[in-house]
XYZ file of N, CA, C and O in Angstrom:
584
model
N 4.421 -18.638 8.298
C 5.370 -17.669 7.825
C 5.010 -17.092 6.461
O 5.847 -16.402 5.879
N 3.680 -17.356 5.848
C 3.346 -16.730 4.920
C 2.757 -15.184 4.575
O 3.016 -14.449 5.528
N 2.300 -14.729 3.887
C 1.479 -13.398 4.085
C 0.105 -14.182 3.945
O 0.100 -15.310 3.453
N -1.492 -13.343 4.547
C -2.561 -14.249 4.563
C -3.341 -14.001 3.335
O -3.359 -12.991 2.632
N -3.854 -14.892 3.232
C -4.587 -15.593 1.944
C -6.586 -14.858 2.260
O -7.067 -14.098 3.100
N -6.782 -15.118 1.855
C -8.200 -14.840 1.511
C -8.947 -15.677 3.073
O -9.392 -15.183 4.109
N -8.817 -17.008 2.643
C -8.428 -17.971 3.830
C -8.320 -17.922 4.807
O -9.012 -18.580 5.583
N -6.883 -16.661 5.361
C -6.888 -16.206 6.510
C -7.226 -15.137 6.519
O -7.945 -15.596 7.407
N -7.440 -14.237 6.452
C -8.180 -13.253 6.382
C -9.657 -13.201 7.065
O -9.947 -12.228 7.761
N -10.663 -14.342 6.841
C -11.703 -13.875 7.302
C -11.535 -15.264 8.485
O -12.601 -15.860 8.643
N -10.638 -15.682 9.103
C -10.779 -16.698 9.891
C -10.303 -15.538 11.369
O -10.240 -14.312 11.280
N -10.080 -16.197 12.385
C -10.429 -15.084 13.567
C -9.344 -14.297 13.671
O -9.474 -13.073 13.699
N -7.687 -15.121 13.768
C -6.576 -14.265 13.601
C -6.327 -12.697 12.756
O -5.889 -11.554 12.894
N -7.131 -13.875 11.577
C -6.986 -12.916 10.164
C -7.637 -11.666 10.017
O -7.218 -10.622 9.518
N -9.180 -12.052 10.745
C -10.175 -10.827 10.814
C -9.327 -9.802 11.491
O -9.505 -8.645 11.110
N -8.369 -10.026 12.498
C -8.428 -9.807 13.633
C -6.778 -8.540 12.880
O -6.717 -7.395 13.328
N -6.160 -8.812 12.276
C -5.265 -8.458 10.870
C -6.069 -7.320 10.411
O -5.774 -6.176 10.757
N -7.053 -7.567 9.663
C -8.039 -7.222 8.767
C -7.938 -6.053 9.525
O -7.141 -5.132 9.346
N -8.859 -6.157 10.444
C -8.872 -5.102 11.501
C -8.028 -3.770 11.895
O -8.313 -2.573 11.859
N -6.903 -4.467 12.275
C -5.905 -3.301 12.604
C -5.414 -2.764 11.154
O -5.322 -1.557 10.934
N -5.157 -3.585 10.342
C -4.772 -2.698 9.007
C -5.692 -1.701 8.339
O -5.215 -0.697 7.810
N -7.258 -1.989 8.344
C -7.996 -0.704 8.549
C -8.059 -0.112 8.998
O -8.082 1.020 8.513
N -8.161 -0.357 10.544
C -7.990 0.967 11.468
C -6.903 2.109 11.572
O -6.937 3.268 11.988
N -5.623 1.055 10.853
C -4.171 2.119 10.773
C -4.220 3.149 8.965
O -3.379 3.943 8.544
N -5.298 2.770 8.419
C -5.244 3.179 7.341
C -6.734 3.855 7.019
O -7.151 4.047 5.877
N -7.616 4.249 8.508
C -8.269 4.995 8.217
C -8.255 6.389 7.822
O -7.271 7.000 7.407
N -9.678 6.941 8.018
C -9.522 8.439 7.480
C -8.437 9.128 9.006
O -7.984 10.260 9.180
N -8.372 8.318 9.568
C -6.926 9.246 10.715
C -5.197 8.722 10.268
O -4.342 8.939 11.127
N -4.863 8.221 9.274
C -3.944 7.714 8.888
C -2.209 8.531 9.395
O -1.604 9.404 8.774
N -1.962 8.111 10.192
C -0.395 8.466 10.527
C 0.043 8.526 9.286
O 0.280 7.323 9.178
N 0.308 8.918 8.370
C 0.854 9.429 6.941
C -0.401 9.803 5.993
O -0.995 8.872 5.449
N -0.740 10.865 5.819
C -1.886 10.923 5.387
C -1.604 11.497 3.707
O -2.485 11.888 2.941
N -0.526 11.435 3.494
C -0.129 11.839 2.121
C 0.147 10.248 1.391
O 0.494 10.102 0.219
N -0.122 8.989 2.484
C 0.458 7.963 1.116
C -1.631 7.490 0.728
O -2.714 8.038 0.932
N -1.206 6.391 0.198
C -2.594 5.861 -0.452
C -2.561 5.338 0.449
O -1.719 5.437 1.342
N -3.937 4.338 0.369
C -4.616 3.648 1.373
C -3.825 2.190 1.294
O -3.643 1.469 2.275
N -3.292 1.825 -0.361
C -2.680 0.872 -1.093
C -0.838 0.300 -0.134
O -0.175 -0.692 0.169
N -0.848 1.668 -0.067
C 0.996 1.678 0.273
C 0.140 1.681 2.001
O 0.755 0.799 2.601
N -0.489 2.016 2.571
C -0.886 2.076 4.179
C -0.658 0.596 4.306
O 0.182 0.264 5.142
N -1.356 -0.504 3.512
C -1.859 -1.504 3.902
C -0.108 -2.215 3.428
O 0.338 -3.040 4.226
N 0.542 -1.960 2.510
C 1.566 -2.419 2.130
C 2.641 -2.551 3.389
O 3.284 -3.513 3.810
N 2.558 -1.210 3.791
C 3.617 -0.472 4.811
C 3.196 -1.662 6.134
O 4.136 -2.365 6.505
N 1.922 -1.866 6.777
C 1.637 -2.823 7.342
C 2.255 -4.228 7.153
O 3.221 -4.649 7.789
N 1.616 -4.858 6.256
C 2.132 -6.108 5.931
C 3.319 -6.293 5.785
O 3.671 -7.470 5.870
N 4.651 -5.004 5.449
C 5.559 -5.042 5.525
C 6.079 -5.185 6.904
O 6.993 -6.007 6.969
N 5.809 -4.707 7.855
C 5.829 -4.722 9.220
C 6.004 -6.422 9.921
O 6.898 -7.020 10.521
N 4.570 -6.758 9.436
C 4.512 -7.984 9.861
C 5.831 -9.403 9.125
O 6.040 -10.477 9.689
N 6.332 -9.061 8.140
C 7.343 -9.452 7.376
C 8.445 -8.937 8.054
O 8.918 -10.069 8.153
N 9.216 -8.298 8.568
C 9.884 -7.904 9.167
C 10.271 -8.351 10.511
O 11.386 -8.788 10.795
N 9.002 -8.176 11.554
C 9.256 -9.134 12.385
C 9.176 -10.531 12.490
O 9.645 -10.962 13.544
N 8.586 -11.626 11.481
C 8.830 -12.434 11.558
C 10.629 -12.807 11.177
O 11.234 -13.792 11.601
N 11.247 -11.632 10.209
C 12.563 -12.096 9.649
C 13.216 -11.517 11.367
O 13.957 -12.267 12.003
N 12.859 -10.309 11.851
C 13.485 -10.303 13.079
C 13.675 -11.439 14.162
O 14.601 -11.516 14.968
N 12.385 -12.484 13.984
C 12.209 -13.190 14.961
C 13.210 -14.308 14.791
O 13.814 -14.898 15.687
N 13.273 -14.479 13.624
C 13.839 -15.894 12.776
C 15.235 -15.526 12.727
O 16.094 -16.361 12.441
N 15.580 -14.004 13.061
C 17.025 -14.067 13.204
C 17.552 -14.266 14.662
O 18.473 -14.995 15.028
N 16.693 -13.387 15.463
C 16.710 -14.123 16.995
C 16.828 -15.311 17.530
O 17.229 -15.692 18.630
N 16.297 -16.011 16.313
C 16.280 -17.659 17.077
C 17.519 -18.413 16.060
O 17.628 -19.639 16.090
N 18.475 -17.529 15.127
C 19.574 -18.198 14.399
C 19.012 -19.041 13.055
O 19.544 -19.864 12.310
N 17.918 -18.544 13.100
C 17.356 -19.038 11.570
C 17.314 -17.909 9.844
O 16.554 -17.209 9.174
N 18.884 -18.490 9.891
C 19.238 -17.086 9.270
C 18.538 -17.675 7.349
O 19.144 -17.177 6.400
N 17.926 -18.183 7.183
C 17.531 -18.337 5.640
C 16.019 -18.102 6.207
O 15.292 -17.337 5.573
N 15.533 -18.730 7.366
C 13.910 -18.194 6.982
C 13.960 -16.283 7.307
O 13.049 -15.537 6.948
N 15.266 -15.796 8.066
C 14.762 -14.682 7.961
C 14.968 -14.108 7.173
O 14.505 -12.969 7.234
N 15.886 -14.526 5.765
C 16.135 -13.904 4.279
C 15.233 -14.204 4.117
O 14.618 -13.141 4.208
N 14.112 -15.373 3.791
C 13.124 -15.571 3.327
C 12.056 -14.905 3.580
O 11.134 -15.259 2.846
N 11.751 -13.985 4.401
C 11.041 -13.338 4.688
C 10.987 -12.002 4.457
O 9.992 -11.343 4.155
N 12.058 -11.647 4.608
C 12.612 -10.182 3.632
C 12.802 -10.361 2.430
O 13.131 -9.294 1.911
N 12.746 -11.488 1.451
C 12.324 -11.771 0.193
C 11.111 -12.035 0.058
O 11.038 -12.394 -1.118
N 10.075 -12.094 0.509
C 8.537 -11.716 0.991
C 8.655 -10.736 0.671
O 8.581 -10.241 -0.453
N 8.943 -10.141 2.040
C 8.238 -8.324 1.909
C 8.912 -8.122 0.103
O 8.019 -7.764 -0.665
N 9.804 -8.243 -0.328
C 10.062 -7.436 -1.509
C 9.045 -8.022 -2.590
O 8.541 -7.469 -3.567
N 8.923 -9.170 -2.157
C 8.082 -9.581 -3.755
C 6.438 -8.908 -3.280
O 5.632 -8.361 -4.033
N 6.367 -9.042 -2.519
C 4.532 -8.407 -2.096
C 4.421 -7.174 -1.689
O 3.284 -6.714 -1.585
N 5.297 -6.544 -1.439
C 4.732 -5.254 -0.644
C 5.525 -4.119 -1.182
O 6.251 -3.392 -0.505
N 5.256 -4.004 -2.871
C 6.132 -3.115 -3.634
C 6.236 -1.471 -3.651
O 7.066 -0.814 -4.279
N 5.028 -0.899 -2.675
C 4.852 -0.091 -2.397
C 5.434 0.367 -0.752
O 5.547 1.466 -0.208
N 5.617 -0.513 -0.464
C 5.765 -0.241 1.166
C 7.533 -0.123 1.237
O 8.441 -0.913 1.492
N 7.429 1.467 0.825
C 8.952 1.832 0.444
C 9.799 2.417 2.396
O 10.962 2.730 2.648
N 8.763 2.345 3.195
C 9.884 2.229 4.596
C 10.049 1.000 5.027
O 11.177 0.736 5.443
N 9.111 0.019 5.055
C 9.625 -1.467 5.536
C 11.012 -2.038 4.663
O 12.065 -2.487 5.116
N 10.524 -1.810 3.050
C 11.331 -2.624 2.347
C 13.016 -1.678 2.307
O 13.917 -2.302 1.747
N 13.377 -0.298 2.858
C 14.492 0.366 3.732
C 14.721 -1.015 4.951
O 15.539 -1.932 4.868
N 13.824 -0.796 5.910
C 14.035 -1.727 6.790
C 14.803 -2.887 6.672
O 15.740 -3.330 7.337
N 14.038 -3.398 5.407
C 14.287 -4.354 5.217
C 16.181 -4.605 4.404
O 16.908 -5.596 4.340
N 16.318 -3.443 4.017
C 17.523 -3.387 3.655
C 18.629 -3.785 4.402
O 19.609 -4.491 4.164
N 18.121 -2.987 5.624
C 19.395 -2.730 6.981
C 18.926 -4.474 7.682
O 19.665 -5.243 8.295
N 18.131 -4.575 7.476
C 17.887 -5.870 8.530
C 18.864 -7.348 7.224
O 19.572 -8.275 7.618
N 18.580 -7.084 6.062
C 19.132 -7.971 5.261
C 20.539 -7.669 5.673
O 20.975 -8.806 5.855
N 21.581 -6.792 5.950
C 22.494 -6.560 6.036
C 22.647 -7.229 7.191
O 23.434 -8.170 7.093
N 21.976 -7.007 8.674
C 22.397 -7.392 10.190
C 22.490 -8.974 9.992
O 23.358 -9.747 10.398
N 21.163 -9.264 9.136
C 21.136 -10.825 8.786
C 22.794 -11.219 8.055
O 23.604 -11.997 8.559
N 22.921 -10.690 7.178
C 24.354 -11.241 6.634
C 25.379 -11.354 7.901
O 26.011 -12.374 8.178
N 25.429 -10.130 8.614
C 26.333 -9.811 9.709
C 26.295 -11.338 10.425
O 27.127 -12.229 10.255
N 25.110 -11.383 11.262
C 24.936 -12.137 12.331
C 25.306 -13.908 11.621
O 25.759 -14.768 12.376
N 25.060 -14.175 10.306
C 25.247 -15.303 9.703
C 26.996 -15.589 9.245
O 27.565 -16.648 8.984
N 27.284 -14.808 9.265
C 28.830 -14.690 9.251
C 29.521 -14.832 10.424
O 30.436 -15.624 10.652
N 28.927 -13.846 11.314
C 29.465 -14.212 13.045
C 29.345 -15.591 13.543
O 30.127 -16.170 14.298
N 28.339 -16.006 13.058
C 28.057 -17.955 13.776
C 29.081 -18.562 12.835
O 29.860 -19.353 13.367
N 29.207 -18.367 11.698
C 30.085 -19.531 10.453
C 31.559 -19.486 11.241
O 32.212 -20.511 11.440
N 32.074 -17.897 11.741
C 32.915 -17.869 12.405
C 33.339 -18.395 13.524
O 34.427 -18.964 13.619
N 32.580 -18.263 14.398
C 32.438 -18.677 15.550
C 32.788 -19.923 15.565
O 33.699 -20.261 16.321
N 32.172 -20.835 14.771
C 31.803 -22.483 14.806
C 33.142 -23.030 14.197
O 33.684 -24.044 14.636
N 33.716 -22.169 12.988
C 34.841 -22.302 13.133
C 36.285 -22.189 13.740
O 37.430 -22.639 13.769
N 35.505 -21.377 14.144
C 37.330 -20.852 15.518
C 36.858 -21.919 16.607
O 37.716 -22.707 17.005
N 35.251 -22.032 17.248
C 35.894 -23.388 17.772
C 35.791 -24.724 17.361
O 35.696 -25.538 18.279
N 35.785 -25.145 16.246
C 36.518 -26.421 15.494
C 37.760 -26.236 15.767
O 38.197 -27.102 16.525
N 38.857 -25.084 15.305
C 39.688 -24.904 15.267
C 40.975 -24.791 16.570
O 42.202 -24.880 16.605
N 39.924 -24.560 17.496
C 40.504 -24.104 19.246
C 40.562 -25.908 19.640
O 41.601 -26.537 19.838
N 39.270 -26.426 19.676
C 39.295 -27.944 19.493
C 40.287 -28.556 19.022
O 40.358 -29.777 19.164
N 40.930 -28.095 18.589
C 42.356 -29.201 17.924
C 41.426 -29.732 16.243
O 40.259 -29.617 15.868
N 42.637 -30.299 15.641
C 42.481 -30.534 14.168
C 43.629 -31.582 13.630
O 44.851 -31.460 13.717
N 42.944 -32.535 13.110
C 44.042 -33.388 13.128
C 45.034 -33.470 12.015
O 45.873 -34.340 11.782
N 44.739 -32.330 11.359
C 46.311 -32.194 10.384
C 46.404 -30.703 9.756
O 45.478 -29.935 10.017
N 47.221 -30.358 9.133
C 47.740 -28.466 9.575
C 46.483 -28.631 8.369
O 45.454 -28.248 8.926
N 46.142 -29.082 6.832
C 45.497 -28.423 6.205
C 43.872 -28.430 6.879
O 43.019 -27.629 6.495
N 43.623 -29.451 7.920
C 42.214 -28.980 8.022
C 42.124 -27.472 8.583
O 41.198 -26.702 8.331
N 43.575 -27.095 9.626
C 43.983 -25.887 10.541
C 43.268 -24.979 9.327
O 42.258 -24.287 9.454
N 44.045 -25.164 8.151
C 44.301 -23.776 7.224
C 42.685 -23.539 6.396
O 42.222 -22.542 5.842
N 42.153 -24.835 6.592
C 41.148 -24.606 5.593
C 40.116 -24.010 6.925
O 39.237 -23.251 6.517
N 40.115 -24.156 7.829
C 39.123 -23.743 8.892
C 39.258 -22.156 8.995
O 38.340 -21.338 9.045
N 40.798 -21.900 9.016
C 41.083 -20.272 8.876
C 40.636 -19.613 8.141
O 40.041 -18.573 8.428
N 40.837 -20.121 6.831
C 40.376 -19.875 5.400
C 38.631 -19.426 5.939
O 37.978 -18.391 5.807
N 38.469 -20.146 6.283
C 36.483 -19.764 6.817
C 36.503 -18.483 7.101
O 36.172 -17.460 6.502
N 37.284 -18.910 8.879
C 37.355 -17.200 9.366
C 37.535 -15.985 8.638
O 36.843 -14.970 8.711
N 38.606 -16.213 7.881
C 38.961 -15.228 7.431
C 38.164 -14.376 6.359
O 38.125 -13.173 6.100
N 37.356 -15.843 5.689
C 36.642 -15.264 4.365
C 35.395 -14.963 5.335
O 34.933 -13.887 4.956
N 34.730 -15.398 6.311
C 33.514 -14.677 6.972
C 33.973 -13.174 7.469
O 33.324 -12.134 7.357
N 35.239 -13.354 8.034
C 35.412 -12.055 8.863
C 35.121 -10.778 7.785
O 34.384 -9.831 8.060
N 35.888 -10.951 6.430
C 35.671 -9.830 5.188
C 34.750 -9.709 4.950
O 34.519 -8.613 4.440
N 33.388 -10.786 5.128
C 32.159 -10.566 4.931
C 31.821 -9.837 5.918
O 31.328 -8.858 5.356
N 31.734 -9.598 7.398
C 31.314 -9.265 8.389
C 31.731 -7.711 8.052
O 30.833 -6.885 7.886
N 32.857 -7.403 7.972
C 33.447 -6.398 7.800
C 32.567 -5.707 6.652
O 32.035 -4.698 7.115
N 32.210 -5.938 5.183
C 32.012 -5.751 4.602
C 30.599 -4.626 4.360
O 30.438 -3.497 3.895
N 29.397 -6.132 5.231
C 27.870 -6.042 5.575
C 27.721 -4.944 6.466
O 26.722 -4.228 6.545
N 29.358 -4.793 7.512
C 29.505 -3.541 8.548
C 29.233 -2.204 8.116
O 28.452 -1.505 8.761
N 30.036 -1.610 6.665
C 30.320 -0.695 6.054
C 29.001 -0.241 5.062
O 28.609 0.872 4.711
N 28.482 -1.667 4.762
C 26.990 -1.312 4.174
C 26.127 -0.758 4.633
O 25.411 0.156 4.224
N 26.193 -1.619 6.018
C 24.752 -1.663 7.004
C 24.927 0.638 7.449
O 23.994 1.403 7.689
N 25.988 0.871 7.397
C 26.647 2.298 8.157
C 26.065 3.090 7.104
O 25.334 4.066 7.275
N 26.625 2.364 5.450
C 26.530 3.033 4.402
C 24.740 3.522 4.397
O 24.446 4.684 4.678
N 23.828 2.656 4.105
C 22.923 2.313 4.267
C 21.961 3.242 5.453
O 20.999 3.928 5.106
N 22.271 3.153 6.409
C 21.998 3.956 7.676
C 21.918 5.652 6.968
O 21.000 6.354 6.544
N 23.157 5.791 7.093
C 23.060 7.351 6.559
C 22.539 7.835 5.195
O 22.393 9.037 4.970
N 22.267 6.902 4.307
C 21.485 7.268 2.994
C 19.769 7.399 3.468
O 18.819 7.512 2.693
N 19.729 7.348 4.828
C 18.067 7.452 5.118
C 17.976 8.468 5.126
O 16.876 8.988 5.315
């Protein structure tokens, strides 16, 4: 889950990296107004992205912040991933709020063996749901500032 090292880079995967990020940042470059610098950025941002996509797919909601805190610290140029990465930090909040919820309404459906655990379990819901709500209005906000 790292970005590759020197290390990987010339090992077969890595070459194999190496590769397509030149080829997408040759003299035929699908954006031919950025540098070669932000090409290779915009890439590696990519690959940061779907790993945080993947890691949210599978409910691993801190490695996929962690990974969109990647792309921002390394790929300071790669100003459409790290957008991406905006809206995806947002779905991530979303989707991490929906499970806290969830897990609490059913603790809560489960029975509880005295009213304050009831209230403090609500208390969850309620404070995830404002979050959910919240990350909703961003993620919209966010959307249309593209």
């Amino acid at each position: 889950p790292y970005p590759p090292t020197m290390k990987h880079i010339f090992s077969l995967p890595g070459a194999a990296l190496l590769a397509v990020t030149l080829a997408s940042c040759g003299s035929e470059k699908e954006h031919p107004e950025w540098s070669d610098a932000r090409c290779a950025m915009e890439e590696r941002g990519q690959t940061w992205l779907a790993r945080s996509r993947q890691a949210l797919a599978e409910g691993h909601f801190d490695d996929a912040r962690q990974a969109i805190d990647s792309l921002r610290r390394t790929c300071d140029l790669a100003f459409d991933a790290r957008h991406e990465g905006i809206l995806l930090m947002d779905s991530i909040n979303i989707a991490h709020a929906t499970a806290i919820m969830q897990k609490a309404a059913d603790s809560l459906a489960a029975g509880v063996s005295t009213k304050a655990e009831a209230d403090s379990l609500q208390q969850v819901i309620d404070e995830n749901n404002q979050k959910c709500e919240f990350y909703t209005r961003k993620l919209r906000h966010d959307k249309e500032r593209k």
